[in-house]
mmCIF file of C-alpha atoms in Angstrom:
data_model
loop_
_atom_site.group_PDB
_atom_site.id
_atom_site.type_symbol
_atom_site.label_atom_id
_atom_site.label_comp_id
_atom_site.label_asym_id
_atom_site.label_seq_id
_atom_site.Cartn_x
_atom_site.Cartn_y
_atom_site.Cartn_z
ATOM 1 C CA UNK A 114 -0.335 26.804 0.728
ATOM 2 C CA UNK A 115 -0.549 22.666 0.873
ATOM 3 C CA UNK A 116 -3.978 21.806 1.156
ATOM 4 C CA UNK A 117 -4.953 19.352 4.447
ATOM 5 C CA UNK A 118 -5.546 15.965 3.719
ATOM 6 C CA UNK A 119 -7.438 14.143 6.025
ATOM 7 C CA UNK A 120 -8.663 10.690 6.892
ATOM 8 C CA UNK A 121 -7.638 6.965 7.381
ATOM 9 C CA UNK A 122 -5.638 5.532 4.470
ATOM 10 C CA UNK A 123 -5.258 1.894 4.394
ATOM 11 C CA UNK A 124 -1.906 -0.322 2.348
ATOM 12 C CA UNK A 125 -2.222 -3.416 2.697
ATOM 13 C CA UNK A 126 0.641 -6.190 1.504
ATOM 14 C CA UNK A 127 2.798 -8.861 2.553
ATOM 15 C CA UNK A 128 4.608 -8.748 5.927
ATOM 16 C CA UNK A 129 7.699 -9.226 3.941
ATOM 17 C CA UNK A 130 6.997 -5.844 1.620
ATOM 18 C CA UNK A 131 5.964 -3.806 4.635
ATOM 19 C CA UNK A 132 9.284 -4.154 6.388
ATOM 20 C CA UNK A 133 11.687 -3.585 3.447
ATOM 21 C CA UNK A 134 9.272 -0.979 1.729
ATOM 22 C CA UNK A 135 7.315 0.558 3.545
ATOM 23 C CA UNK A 136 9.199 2.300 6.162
ATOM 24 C CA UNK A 137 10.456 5.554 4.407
ATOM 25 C CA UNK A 138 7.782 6.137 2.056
ATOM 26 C CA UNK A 139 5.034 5.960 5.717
ATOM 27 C CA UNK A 140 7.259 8.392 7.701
ATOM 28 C CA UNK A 141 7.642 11.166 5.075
ATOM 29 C CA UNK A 142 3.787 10.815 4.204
ATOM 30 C CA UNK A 143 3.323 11.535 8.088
ATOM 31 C CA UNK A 144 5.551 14.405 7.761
ATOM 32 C CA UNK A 145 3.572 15.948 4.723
ATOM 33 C CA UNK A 146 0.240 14.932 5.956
ATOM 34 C CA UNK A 147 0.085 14.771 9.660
ATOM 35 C CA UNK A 148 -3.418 14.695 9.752
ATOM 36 C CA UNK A 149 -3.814 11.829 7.349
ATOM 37 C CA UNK A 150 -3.937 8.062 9.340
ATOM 38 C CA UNK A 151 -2.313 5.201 7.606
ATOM 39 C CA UNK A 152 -3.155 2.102 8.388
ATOM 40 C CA UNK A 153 -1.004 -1.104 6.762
ATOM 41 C CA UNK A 154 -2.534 -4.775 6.871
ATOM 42 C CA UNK A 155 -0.505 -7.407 6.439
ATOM 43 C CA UNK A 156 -1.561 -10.485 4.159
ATOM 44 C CA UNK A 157 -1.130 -12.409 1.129
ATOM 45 C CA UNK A 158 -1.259 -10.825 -2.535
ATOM 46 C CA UNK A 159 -4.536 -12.464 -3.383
ATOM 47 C CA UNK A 160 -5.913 -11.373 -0.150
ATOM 48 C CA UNK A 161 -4.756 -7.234 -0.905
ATOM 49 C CA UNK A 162 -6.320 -7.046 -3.902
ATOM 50 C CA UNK A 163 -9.601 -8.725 -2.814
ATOM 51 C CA UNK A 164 -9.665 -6.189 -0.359
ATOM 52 C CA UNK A 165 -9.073 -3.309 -2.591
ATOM 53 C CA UNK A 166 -11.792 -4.531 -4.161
ATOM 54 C CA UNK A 167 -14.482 -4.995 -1.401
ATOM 55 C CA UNK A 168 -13.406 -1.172 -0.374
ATOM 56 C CA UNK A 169 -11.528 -2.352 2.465
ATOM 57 C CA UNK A 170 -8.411 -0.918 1.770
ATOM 58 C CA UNK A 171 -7.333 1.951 -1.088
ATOM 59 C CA UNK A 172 -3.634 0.598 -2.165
ATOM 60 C CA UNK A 173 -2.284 -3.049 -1.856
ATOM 61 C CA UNK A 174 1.439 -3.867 -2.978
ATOM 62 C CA UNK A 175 1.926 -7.028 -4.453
ATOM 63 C CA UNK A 176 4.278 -9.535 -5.959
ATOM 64 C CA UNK A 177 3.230 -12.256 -9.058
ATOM 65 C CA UNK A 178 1.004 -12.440 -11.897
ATOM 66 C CA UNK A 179 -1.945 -11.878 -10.011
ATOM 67 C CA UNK A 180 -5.445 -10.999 -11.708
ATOM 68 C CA UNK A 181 -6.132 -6.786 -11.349
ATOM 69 C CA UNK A 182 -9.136 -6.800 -13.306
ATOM 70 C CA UNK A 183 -11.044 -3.326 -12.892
ATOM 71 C CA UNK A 184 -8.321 -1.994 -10.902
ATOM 72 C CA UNK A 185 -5.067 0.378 -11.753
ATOM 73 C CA UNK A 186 -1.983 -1.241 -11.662
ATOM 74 C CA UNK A 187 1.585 0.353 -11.316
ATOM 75 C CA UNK A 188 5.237 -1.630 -11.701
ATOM 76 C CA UNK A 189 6.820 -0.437 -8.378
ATOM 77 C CA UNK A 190 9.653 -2.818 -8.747
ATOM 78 C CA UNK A 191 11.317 -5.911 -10.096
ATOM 79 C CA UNK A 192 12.959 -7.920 -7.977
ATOM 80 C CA UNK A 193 13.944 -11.167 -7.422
ATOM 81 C CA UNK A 194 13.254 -12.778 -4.122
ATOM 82 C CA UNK A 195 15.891 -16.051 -3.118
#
């Protein structure tokens, strides 16, 4: 039996990532977890992380060679943007 995850989960990116990305991976997260809120906030890069870092949210996507000092970091993509 899948064990019940619970609780607000917050992603927070550019408005630009949230549309093209986001989408598919939210809705089948709902359909696993029903009971687990997900909340996205939309800003810039530099802004995600800082967050991530203050606590504020657990997961920010971003794009450029930003500075992730004392936090994980995972290639989700490479793409050029025109």
């Amino acid at each position: 039996k899948k064990e019940a995850i619970v609780g607000r989960f917050t992603i927070e990116c550019h408005p630009l990532v949230a549309r093209v990305y986001l989408p598919r991976p939210v809705q089948e997260i709902h359909k696993t977890y029903p009971e687990l809120e997900i909340k996205i906030k939309l800003s810039s890069s530099q802004e995600a992380l800082e967050s991530v870092r203050r606590g504020q949210a657990q997961f920010a996507i971003v794009a450029g060679p930003l500075s992730t000092t004392n936090l994980k970091r995972h290639k989700l993509a490479t793409e050029s943007v025109y």
